[in-house]
Structure formats: C-alpha cells, structure tokens
C-alpha cells in the first residue's frame, strides 16, 4: 500500500505538489472513482489509477543503460557538487532515486547501469556472480604474450592485492589511437584495469567499458546518452553462471 500522491510522483506523473493539484481538480480516478484525497492509500500492484484519462502503469524499478562521458562521476550524488551520472537522468528518472551498478572512474567512459533495484546492483558487482565486464583500453605500450599469460593467471597489484583471472586480448585500433587492448574482468577493484597494467609496467591512456555480461553498450548512444534496457538485456546480464561455478 502507498499514498496516492507518492505513487503518482514516483511514477513520474508530476511533483508531489502537482499531483495534489490534479487530485483536487478531479483529474485522478482510482478503480473508476474520482479520488477525493491525495493522501488516500492505494494498492499499487492491483488498483487501476487513471490521470487525465491515461492509465498510470506501476513500474517499481527502472534499469538504464548509459554511455557515461569522461568528467562525470559514477555516483548518485556528490557532496562537492560535481556532475554525477544520476544528474544526467534526473529530469526523466529523478523520482526513482537511481544509483550506478558499479563504478567507472571519472575519466573513464562507457557502459554504466543505473537502477533503483539494490538487489540487481549487488548481482552486477559481486565478484562471486561472475558477471564479466569488458573494457577497451588505449595503452602506452603494446601488450605481449607474457602480459596475456599474467592476466590469465591473476595479476598481483603493486600493493600485493591478487586479482582474479582476467582475459587480455589485442584490440584493433587506428594508427592515431596507438596500442589497444580488450580486458575482461569479473570484479571491480578501485582503478582495477589501470592498476593491472601498471603492474605490467604499462599505462592506460583511455578506458571505455563496452560490455557487461552478455550485453554490449548500444553503439547508437552518444556520450552522455542513455535509454532503458530491454527486459531481455536486463535479465541476460545476470545469469547463474557464477553460482554454478562455485
Ligand atoms: N578499471 C579502472 O581502472 N577504471 C575504471 O573506470 C574501470 C575499471
């Protein structure tokens, strides 16, 4: 059960103040009857709510795919006022209170999932769920066969942290881009990819996440653009692969 005005605000019909006005104007019906009180309790899963003759669908969770640009924090808010990924979607999805599923550094770009489903976030970021994340990197130096082997065995970072096994492959790049690589990891330690290359005496010059689980970042999304994930995309990111491996 939820207050009618909160339900309408959560579903993006308007602000709490606006939806109260809609109710007073008689524009809102619940199960066919005009709602007289914006504070009335409704059953959000069963009651039929109509505003200005349009049915308000109940959607408790939202799952957004964003192509995060460099310069934007992967956070829901920042005390020092920096622009966050949640700020970019605020106008359309602010009422959902979304958070990012995993971090991308401020200077990294690419696939970021924003959702208000905490359980989903946990599944995406938990190393035990084995959700692969693929990164395209531009590097200071070319990778070697020894690097590929070291990544596959588990890189030891400068502070002694041992990373799980990872896949390193050469990536096709233009002459202008220089040396490129694809890295697949299924954990998300702080600055992990950058630190893995530092441990191999190399340096990441550019980093973009291009795939999470089985889902590629939609190439039609320009930097800073986003869209809701399809049900199929949302579900295929989370498999029980990891649990079966344990
Ligand atoms: N690894 C990094 O070093 N940075 C990122 O943003 C993501 C993975």
Coordinates of C-alpha atoms and ligand atoms in Angstrom, one line a residue:
X1 CA 0.0 0.0 0.0
X2 CA 1.2 3.5 -0.8
X3 CA -0.2 7.0 -0.6
X4 CA -1.8 8.1 -3.9
X5 CA 0.3 11.3 -4.2
X6 CA 3.5 9.4 -3.6
X7 CA 2.6 6.7 -6.1
X8 CA 1.8 9.4 -8.8
X9 CA 5.0 11.3 -8.0
X10 CA 7.1 8.0 -8.1
X11 CA 5.7 7.1 -11.4
X12 CA 6.7 10.5 -12.8
X13 CA 3.3 12.0 -13.2
X14 CA 4.4 15.2 -11.5
X15 CA 5.9 16.6 -8.3
X16 CA 4.0 15.8 -5.1
X17 CA 2.6 19.4 -5.3
X18 CA 1.5 19.0 -8.9
X19 CA -0.2 15.6 -8.3
X20 CA -2.1 17.0 -5.3
X21 CA -3.5 19.7 -7.7
X22 CA -4.5 17.0 -10.2
X23 CA -6.4 15.2 -7.4
X24 CA -8.1 18.4 -6.2
X25 CA -9.1 19.1 -9.8
X26 CA -10.8 15.7 -10.0
X27 CA -8.5 14.5 -12.8
X28 CA -7.5 11.3 -10.9
X29 CA -9.6 8.2 -10.6
X30 CA -8.8 5.0 -8.6
X31 CA -10.7 1.9 -9.8
X32 CA -13.1 4.2 -11.8
X33 CA -14.0 6.5 -8.9
X34 CA -12.7 10.1 -8.7
X35 CA -10.1 10.3 -5.9
X36 CA -11.1 12.9 -3.3
X37 CA -8.0 12.7 -1.2
X38 CA -4.4 12.7 -2.5
X39 CA -3.3 11.0 0.8
X40 CA -5.6 8.0 0.3
X41 CA -3.9 4.6 0.4
X42 CA -3.9 2.6 -2.8
X43 CA -2.6 -0.9 -3.7
X44 CA -0.1 0.0 -6.3
X45 CA 0.0 -3.5 -7.7
X46 CA -3.7 -4.0 -8.1
X47 CA -5.6 -0.7 -8.2
X48 CA -6.2 1.0 -11.6
X49 CA -5.1 4.6 -11.4
X50 CA -6.0 7.0 -14.2
X51 CA -4.8 10.6 -14.6
X52 CA -6.4 12.8 -17.3
X53 CA -7.8 9.6 -18.9
X54 CA -4.5 7.9 -19.1
X55 CA -3.7 4.7 -17.1
X56 CA -0.6 5.1 -14.8
X57 CA 1.4 1.9 -15.1
X58 CA 3.0 0.6 -12.0
X59 CA 6.8 0.2 -12.5
X60 CA 8.7 -0.2 -9.3
X61 CA 12.1 -0.5 -10.9
X62 CA 14.0 1.1 -13.7
X63 CA 17.2 -0.1 -15.4
X64 CA 19.1 2.4 -17.5
X65 CA 22.0 1.8 -19.9
X66 CA 24.2 5.0 -20.1
X67 CA 27.2 5.8 -22.2
X68 CA 29.0 7.7 -19.4
X69 CA 31.1 10.5 -20.7
X70 CA 34.5 11.4 -19.1
X71 CA 34.2 14.1 -16.4
X72 CA 31.1 12.7 -14.9
X73 CA 31.1 10.8 -11.6
X74 CA 29.5 7.4 -11.3
X75 CA 27.5 8.3 -8.3
X76 CA 24.0 9.2 -7.3
X77 CA 25.2 12.5 -5.6
X78 CA 28.3 14.4 -4.9
X79 CA 28.8 16.5 -1.8
X80 CA 31.1 18.9 -3.6
X81 CA 28.6 19.4 -6.4
X82 CA 30.4 17.5 -9.3
X83 CA 28.1 16.3 -12.1
X84 CA 27.0 12.7 -11.5
X85 CA 25.6 10.0 -13.7
X86 CA 22.3 10.3 -11.7
X87 CA 22.2 14.0 -12.5
X88 CA 22.2 13.2 -16.2
X89 CA 19.0 11.2 -15.9
X90 CA 17.4 13.3 -13.2
X91 CA 14.8 15.1 -15.3
X92 CA 13.3 11.9 -16.5
X93 CA 14.1 9.4 -13.8
X94 CA 14.9 11.6 -10.7
X95 CA 11.9 10.3 -8.8
X96 CA 13.3 6.7 -9.0
X97 CA 16.4 7.6 -7.0
X98 CA 18.8 5.5 -9.2
X99 CA 22.3 4.5 -8.3
X100 CA 25.1 3.1 -10.5
X101 CA 25.7 -0.6 -10.6
X102 CA 29.5 -0.4 -10.2
X103 CA 32.0 2.3 -10.7
X104 CA 33.7 3.8 -13.7
X105 CA 36.4 6.3 -12.9
X106 CA 35.7 10.0 -13.6
X107 CA 38.0 9.9 -16.6
X108 CA 36.6 6.5 -17.9
X109 CA 33.8 6.3 -20.4
X110 CA 31.2 3.8 -21.4
X111 CA 28.6 1.3 -20.2
X112 CA 27.1 2.2 -16.8
X113 CA 23.9 0.7 -15.5
X114 CA 21.7 3.0 -13.3
X115 CA 18.9 1.4 -11.3
X116 CA 16.9 1.7 -8.1
X117 CA 17.0 -2.1 -7.7
X118 CA 19.5 -2.7 -4.9
X119 CA 19.5 -6.5 -5.3
X120 CA 20.3 -6.2 -9.0
X121 CA 23.2 -3.8 -8.3
X122 CA 24.6 -6.4 -5.9
X123 CA 24.4 -9.1 -8.5
X124 CA 26.1 -7.0 -11.2
X125 CA 29.0 -6.0 -9.0
X126 CA 29.5 -9.1 -6.8
X127 CA 32.7 -10.9 -7.9
X128 CA 31.0 -14.2 -6.9
X129 CA 28.3 -13.7 -9.5
X130 CA 31.0 -13.7 -12.3
X131 CA 29.3 -11.0 -14.4
X132 CA 32.0 -10.2 -17.0
X133 CA 32.9 -6.6 -17.7
X134 CA 34.8 -5.9 -20.9
X135 CA 37.0 -2.8 -21.3
X136 CA 38.5 -1.3 -24.4
X137 CA 41.8 0.4 -23.5
X138 CA 44.4 2.5 -25.3
X139 CA 47.8 1.9 -23.9
X140 CA 51.3 3.5 -23.7
X141 CA 52.9 0.2 -24.9
X142 CA 51.9 -2.8 -26.9
X143 CA 50.8 -5.9 -25.0
X144 CA 52.9 -9.1 -25.1
X145 CA 52.2 -12.8 -24.8
X146 CA 53.7 -12.7 -21.3
X147 CA 51.1 -9.9 -20.3
X148 CA 48.3 -12.1 -21.7
X149 CA 49.5 -15.0 -19.6
X150 CA 50.0 -12.9 -16.5
X151 CA 46.4 -11.6 -16.8
X152 CA 45.1 -15.1 -17.2
X153 CA 46.8 -16.3 -14.0
X154 CA 45.7 -13.3 -11.9
X155 CA 47.7 -10.1 -11.7
X156 CA 49.3 -9.1 -8.4
X157 CA 48.8 -5.3 -7.9
X158 CA 51.6 -3.1 -6.5
X159 CA 50.0 -3.2 -3.0
X160 CA 50.0 -7.0 -3.1
X161 CA 46.3 -7.4 -3.9
X162 CA 45.8 -10.5 -6.0
X163 CA 43.3 -10.1 -8.9
X164 CA 41.1 -12.9 -10.2
X165 CA 41.9 -14.3 -13.6
X166 CA 41.3 -12.0 -16.4
X167 CA 41.3 -12.1 -20.2
X168 CA 43.6 -9.8 -22.2
X169 CA 43.4 -9.6 -25.9
X170 CA 44.9 -7.2 -28.5
X171 CA 42.3 -4.8 -29.9
X172 CA 42.2 -3.4 -33.4
X173 CA 43.0 0.3 -33.4
X174 CA 43.7 3.1 -35.8
X175 CA 47.2 4.4 -36.2
X176 CA 46.1 7.6 -34.4
X177 CA 44.8 5.6 -31.4
X178 CA 48.0 3.7 -30.9
X179 CA 48.1 0.5 -28.9
X180 CA 44.8 -1.1 -27.9
X181 CA 43.6 -4.0 -25.8
X182 CA 40.4 -5.6 -24.6
X183 CA 40.3 -6.7 -20.9
X184 CA 37.6 -8.9 -19.4
X185 CA 37.3 -9.0 -15.6
X186 CA 34.5 -10.0 -13.3
X187 CA 35.3 -7.9 -10.3
X188 CA 35.7 -4.2 -9.7
X189 CA 38.5 -3.2 -7.5
X190 CA 39.3 0.5 -7.3
X191 CA 41.1 1.6 -10.6
X192 CA 41.5 -2.1 -11.3
X193 CA 42.3 -2.1 -15.0
X194 CA 44.7 0.8 -14.7
X195 CA 46.5 -0.8 -11.8
X196 CA 46.7 -4.2 -13.6
X197 CA 48.5 -2.5 -16.5
X198 CA 50.7 -0.6 -14.1
X199 CA 51.7 -3.9 -12.6
X200 CA 52.9 -4.9 -16.1
X201 CA 54.8 -1.7 -16.5
X202 CA 52.3 -0.3 -18.9
X203 CA 49.8 2.6 -18.7
X204 CA 46.2 3.1 -19.6
X205 CA 45.7 6.3 -21.6
X206 CA 42.0 5.8 -22.3
X207 CA 39.4 3.4 -20.9
X208 CA 35.9 2.6 -22.0
X209 CA 33.6 -0.2 -20.7
X210 CA 31.9 -1.7 -23.7
X211 CA 30.1 -4.8 -22.4
X212 CA 28.5 -6.1 -19.2
X213 CA 27.6 -9.8 -19.0
X214 CA 26.2 -10.7 -22.5
X215 CA 25.1 -7.1 -23.3
X216 CA 27.1 -4.7 -25.4
X217 CA 26.9 -0.9 -24.9
X218 CA 24.4 0.3 -27.5
X219 CA 26.5 1.9 -30.2
X220 CA 23.8 4.4 -31.1
X221 CA 24.2 6.0 -27.6
X222 CA 26.4 9.1 -27.9
X223 CA 28.4 10.1 -24.9
X224 CA 26.0 11.2 -22.1
X225 CA 23.0 9.5 -23.7
X226 CA 21.0 6.7 -22.1
X227 CA 18.0 4.5 -22.6
X228 CA 16.1 2.0 -20.6
X229 CA 17.4 -1.6 -21.0
X230 CA 15.0 -4.1 -22.5
X231 CA 13.7 -6.9 -20.3
X232 CA 15.9 -9.3 -22.2
X233 CA 19.1 -7.2 -21.7
X234 CA 18.3 -6.7 -18.1
X235 CA 17.8 -10.4 -17.5
X236 CA 20.7 -11.7 -19.6
X237 CA 23.3 -9.7 -17.6
X238 CA 22.5 -11.7 -14.6
X239 CA 23.0 -15.5 -15.1
X240 CA 23.5 -18.1 -12.5
X241 CA 26.8 -19.0 -14.2
X242 CA 28.9 -17.9 -11.2
X243 CA 26.8 -19.8 -8.7
X244 CA 27.2 -22.9 -10.7
X245 CA 30.9 -22.4 -10.9
X246 CA 31.3 -22.4 -7.1
Ligands
LIG1 N1 39.2 -0.1 -14.1 C1 39.7 1.1 -14.0 O1 40.9 1.3 -13.7 N2 38.9 2.2 -14.1 C2 37.6 2.1 -14.4 O2 36.9 3.1 -14.5 C3 37.1 0.8 -14.5 C4 37.9 -0.3 -14.4

